[in-house]
Amino acid sequence: MPSGGSLIIEHTEALTVIDVNTGKNVGKSNLEETVFHNNLEAADEIARQLRLRDIGGIIVIDFIDMEVRENRRRVLEAFKDALARDKTRTQVFEISELGLVEMTRKRIGEGLLTNFADPCVVCEGRGVTLDLSMLD
């Protein structure tokens, strides 16, 4: 993202999780303002990535925790505004006390990852390999 923050997008069988990180963005003012600005950038970029990657189903977004309730409201509103450009039907719930946003996005296709990738021949797409020497 422009300020140096980043998004980590992880797919599981049941849902997609998106984690917002400040990265090198430590800010010049107070921490709350830095986190708020980073979350606003993330809200816009997440909506963009959902469209580009055609991510559907249940999605959980872990925004960086904000102390000020008004900031949480403004980030959620910015996220909903960014999603309004998406023709795919979405449903977004309020930010929880943990800073999590639960949402659904209608699944149109298989998604970008499925269409352009094959499962790993070593781990069969599970993301782990077994150390068979431990079984002897």
PDB file of C-alpha atoms in Angstrom:
ATOM      1  CA  MET A   1       0.000   0.000   0.000  1.00  0.00           C
ATOM      2  CA  PRO A   2       1.221   3.567  -0.522  1.00  0.00           C
ATOM      3  CA  SER A   3       2.137   4.175   3.140  1.00  0.00           C
ATOM      4  CA  GLY A   4       4.148   0.940   3.419  1.00  0.00           C
ATOM      5  CA  GLY A   5       1.491  -1.263   5.005  1.00  0.00           C
ATOM      6  CA  SER A   6       0.649  -4.659   3.578  1.00  0.00           C
ATOM      7  CA  LEU A   7      -2.100  -7.237   3.256  1.00  0.00           C
ATOM      8  CA  ILE A   8      -1.677 -10.952   3.858  1.00  0.00           C
ATOM      9  CA  ILE A   9      -4.371 -12.985   2.085  1.00  0.00           C
ATOM     10  CA  GLU A  10      -4.738 -16.630   3.124  1.00  0.00           C
ATOM     11  CA  HIS A  11      -7.233 -19.052   1.613  1.00  0.00           C
ATOM     12  CA  THR A  12      -8.571 -22.025   3.523  1.00  0.00           C
ATOM     13  CA  GLU A  13     -11.196 -24.522   2.504  1.00  0.00           C
ATOM     14  CA  ALA A  14     -13.827 -22.789   4.619  1.00  0.00           C
ATOM     15  CA  LEU A  15     -12.975 -19.096   4.249  1.00  0.00           C
ATOM     16  CA  THR A  16     -10.480 -16.445   3.240  1.00  0.00           C
ATOM     17  CA  VAL A  17      -8.624 -14.441   5.882  1.00  0.00           C
ATOM     18  CA  ILE A  18      -7.098 -11.030   5.198  1.00  0.00           C
ATOM     19  CA  ASP A  19      -4.640  -9.576   7.714  1.00  0.00           C
ATOM     20  CA  VAL A  20      -3.761  -5.868   7.634  1.00  0.00           C
ATOM     21  CA  ASN A  21      -0.215  -4.942   8.714  1.00  0.00           C
ATOM     22  CA  THR A  22       1.412  -1.552   9.162  1.00  0.00           C
ATOM     23  CA  GLY A  23       4.715  -2.859   7.793  1.00  0.00           C
ATOM     24  CA  LYS A  24       7.232  -0.039   7.721  1.00  0.00           C
ATOM     25  CA  ASN A  25       4.506   2.566   8.288  1.00  0.00           C
ATOM     26  CA  VAL A  26       5.282   3.786  11.816  1.00  0.00           C
ATOM     27  CA  GLY A  27       3.713   7.206  11.283  1.00  0.00           C
ATOM     28  CA  LYS A  28       4.711  10.697  12.275  1.00  0.00           C
ATOM     29  CA  SER A  29       1.923  11.450  14.730  1.00  0.00           C
ATOM     30  CA  ASN A  30       0.274   9.284  17.356  1.00  0.00           C
ATOM     31  CA  LEU A  31      -0.252   5.536  16.947  1.00  0.00           C
ATOM     32  CA  GLU A  32      -4.046   5.759  16.658  1.00  0.00           C
ATOM     33  CA  GLU A  33      -3.780   8.175  13.727  1.00  0.00           C
ATOM     34  CA  THR A  34      -1.212   5.946  11.978  1.00  0.00           C
ATOM     35  CA  VAL A  35      -3.352   2.840  12.448  1.00  0.00           C
ATOM     36  CA  PHE A  36      -6.491   4.673  11.295  1.00  0.00           C
ATOM     37  CA  HIS A  37      -4.765   5.935   8.122  1.00  0.00           C
ATOM     38  CA  ASN A  38      -3.336   2.465   7.412  1.00  0.00           C
ATOM     39  CA  ASN A  39      -6.760   0.832   7.866  1.00  0.00           C
ATOM     40  CA  LEU A  40      -8.366   3.369   5.501  1.00  0.00           C
ATOM     41  CA  GLU A  41      -5.807   2.499   2.814  1.00  0.00           C
ATOM     42  CA  ALA A  42      -6.350  -1.195   3.497  1.00  0.00           C
ATOM     43  CA  ALA A  43     -10.137  -0.895   3.186  1.00  0.00           C
ATOM     44  CA  ASP A  44      -9.813   0.416  -0.353  1.00  0.00           C
ATOM     45  CA  GLU A  45      -7.127  -2.091  -1.353  1.00  0.00           C
ATOM     46  CA  ILE A  46      -9.020  -5.059   0.104  1.00  0.00           C
ATOM     47  CA  ALA A  47     -12.112  -4.195  -1.958  1.00  0.00           C
ATOM     48  CA  ARG A  48      -9.873  -3.956  -5.025  1.00  0.00           C
ATOM     49  CA  GLN A  49      -8.177  -7.310  -4.332  1.00  0.00           C
ATOM     50  CA  LEU A  50     -11.521  -9.046  -3.783  1.00  0.00           C
ATOM     51  CA  ARG A  51     -12.591  -7.949  -7.273  1.00  0.00           C
ATOM     52  CA  LEU A  52      -9.242  -8.659  -8.971  1.00  0.00           C
ATOM     53  CA  ARG A  53      -8.814 -12.105  -7.427  1.00  0.00           C
ATOM     54  CA  ASP A  54     -12.526 -12.921  -7.615  1.00  0.00           C
ATOM     55  CA  ILE A  55     -12.528 -13.999  -3.974  1.00  0.00           C
ATOM     56  CA  GLY A  56     -15.887 -15.232  -2.767  1.00  0.00           C
ATOM     57  CA  GLY A  57     -17.502 -17.020   0.139  1.00  0.00           C
ATOM     58  CA  ILE A  58     -16.861 -16.160   3.777  1.00  0.00           C
ATOM     59  CA  ILE A  59     -14.144 -13.557   4.285  1.00  0.00           C
ATOM     60  CA  VAL A  60     -12.707 -12.403   7.617  1.00  0.00           C
ATOM     61  CA  ILE A  61     -10.626  -9.220   7.678  1.00  0.00           C
ATOM     62  CA  ASP A  62      -8.307  -8.482  10.579  1.00  0.00           C
ATOM     63  CA  PHE A  63      -7.919  -4.713  10.610  1.00  0.00           C
ATOM     64  CA  ILE A  64      -5.346  -3.254  12.985  1.00  0.00           C
ATOM     65  CA  ASP A  65      -6.986  -2.577  16.354  1.00  0.00           C
ATOM     66  CA  MET A  66      -8.260   0.974  16.806  1.00  0.00           C
ATOM     67  CA  GLU A  67      -9.126   2.401  20.214  1.00  0.00           C
ATOM     68  CA  VAL A  68     -11.424   5.175  18.961  1.00  0.00           C
ATOM     69  CA  ARG A  69     -14.904   3.873  18.086  1.00  0.00           C
ATOM     70  CA  GLU A  70     -15.465   6.679  15.557  1.00  0.00           C
ATOM     71  CA  ASN A  71     -12.343   5.585  13.664  1.00  0.00           C
ATOM     72  CA  ARG A  72     -13.726   2.028  13.470  1.00  0.00           C
ATOM     73  CA  ARG A  73     -16.985   3.382  12.086  1.00  0.00           C
ATOM     74  CA  ARG A  74     -15.177   5.498   9.485  1.00  0.00           C
ATOM     75  CA  VAL A  75     -13.008   2.577   8.319  1.00  0.00           C
ATOM     76  CA  LEU A  76     -16.061   0.341   7.955  1.00  0.00           C
ATOM     77  CA  GLU A  77     -17.893   3.074   6.033  1.00  0.00           C
ATOM     78  CA  ALA A  78     -14.888   3.527   3.712  1.00  0.00           C
ATOM     79  CA  PHE A  79     -14.779  -0.229   3.154  1.00  0.00           C
ATOM     80  CA  LYS A  80     -18.487  -0.365   2.305  1.00  0.00           C
ATOM     81  CA  ASP A  81     -18.058   2.589  -0.078  1.00  0.00           C
ATOM     82  CA  ALA A  82     -15.165   0.819  -1.808  1.00  0.00           C
ATOM     83  CA  LEU A  83     -17.240  -2.358  -2.113  1.00  0.00           C
ATOM     84  CA  ALA A  84     -20.073  -0.374  -3.715  1.00  0.00           C
ATOM     85  CA  ARG A  85     -18.014  -0.327  -6.938  1.00  0.00           C
ATOM     86  CA  ASP A  86     -18.194  -4.143  -6.960  1.00  0.00           C
ATOM     87  CA  LYS A  87     -21.053  -5.560  -9.027  1.00  0.00           C
ATOM     88  CA  THR A  88     -20.890  -8.805  -7.041  1.00  0.00           C
ATOM     89  CA  ARG A  89     -23.276  -9.015  -4.090  1.00  0.00           C
ATOM     90  CA  THR A  90     -21.602  -8.576  -0.703  1.00  0.00           C
ATOM     91  CA  GLN A  91     -22.767  -8.494   2.898  1.00  0.00           C
ATOM     92  CA  VAL A  92     -20.572  -6.785   5.499  1.00  0.00           C
ATOM     93  CA  PHE A  93     -20.967  -6.911   9.279  1.00  0.00           C
ATOM     94  CA  GLU A  94     -19.736  -4.461  11.918  1.00  0.00           C
ATOM     95  CA  ILE A  95     -16.137  -4.377  13.168  1.00  0.00           C
ATOM     96  CA  SER A  96     -15.886  -6.561  16.267  1.00  0.00           C
ATOM     97  CA  GLU A  97     -14.059  -5.575  19.445  1.00  0.00           C
ATOM     98  CA  LEU A  98     -11.093  -7.577  18.134  1.00  0.00           C
ATOM     99  CA  GLY A  99     -10.991  -5.477  14.976  1.00  0.00           C
ATOM    100  CA  LEU A 100     -12.401  -8.255  12.777  1.00  0.00           C
ATOM    101  CA  VAL A 101     -14.846  -7.692   9.944  1.00  0.00           C
ATOM    102  CA  GLU A 102     -16.886 -10.667   8.789  1.00  0.00           C
ATOM    103  CA  MET A 103     -18.319 -10.527   5.302  1.00  0.00           C
ATOM    104  CA  THR A 104     -19.613 -12.650   2.469  1.00  0.00           C
ATOM    105  CA  ARG A 105     -19.112 -12.134  -1.242  1.00  0.00           C
ATOM    106  CA  LYS A 106     -21.063 -14.107  -3.797  1.00  0.00           C
ATOM    107  CA  ARG A 107     -18.831 -16.706  -5.382  1.00  0.00           C
ATOM    108  CA  ILE A 108     -18.895 -16.237  -9.164  1.00  0.00           C
ATOM    109  CA  GLY A 109     -16.165 -18.597 -10.334  1.00  0.00           C
ATOM    110  CA  GLU A 110     -13.364 -20.630  -8.866  1.00  0.00           C
ATOM    111  CA  GLY A 111     -11.285 -17.546  -8.090  1.00  0.00           C
ATOM    112  CA  LEU A 112      -7.977 -16.420  -9.535  1.00  0.00           C
ATOM    113  CA  LEU A 113      -5.829 -18.720  -7.401  1.00  0.00           C
ATOM    114  CA  THR A 114      -7.709 -21.841  -8.474  1.00  0.00           C
ATOM    115  CA  ASN A 115      -7.787 -20.856 -12.146  1.00  0.00           C
ATOM    116  CA  PHE A 116      -4.085 -20.077 -12.483  1.00  0.00           C
ATOM    117  CA  ALA A 117      -2.402 -22.493 -10.079  1.00  0.00           C
ATOM    118  CA  ASP A 118      -2.007 -26.216  -9.614  1.00  0.00           C
ATOM    119  CA  PRO A 119      -1.804 -27.919  -6.225  1.00  0.00           C
ATOM    120  CA  CYS A 120       1.740 -28.580  -5.042  1.00  0.00           C
ATOM    121  CA  VAL A 121       2.849 -32.089  -6.019  1.00  0.00           C
ATOM    122  CA  VAL A 122       4.761 -32.441  -2.753  1.00  0.00           C
ATOM    123  CA  CYS A 123       2.119 -31.358  -0.214  1.00  0.00           C
ATOM    124  CA  GLU A 124      -0.962 -31.804  -2.440  1.00  0.00           C
ATOM    125  CA  GLY A 125      -2.031 -28.216  -1.741  1.00  0.00           C
ATOM    126  CA  ARG A 126      -2.085 -28.529   2.059  1.00  0.00           C
ATOM    127  CA  GLY A 127       0.884 -26.211   2.617  1.00  0.00           C
ATOM    128  CA  VAL A 128       2.844 -28.734   4.702  1.00  0.00           C
ATOM    129  CA  THR A 129       5.129 -31.648   4.016  1.00  0.00           C
ATOM    130  CA  LEU A 130       5.467 -34.591   6.343  1.00  0.00           C
ATOM    131  CA  ASP A 131       8.859 -35.644   7.647  1.00  0.00           C
ATOM    132  CA  LEU A 132       8.544 -39.354   6.977  1.00  0.00           C
ATOM    133  CA  SER A 133      11.792 -40.103   8.834  1.00  0.00           C
ATOM    134  CA  MET A 134       9.937 -39.409  12.064  1.00  0.00           C
ATOM    135  CA  LEU A 135       7.633 -42.384  11.366  1.00  0.00           C
ATOM    136  CA  ASP A 136      10.425 -44.999  11.423  1.00  0.00           C
TER     137      ASP A 136
END
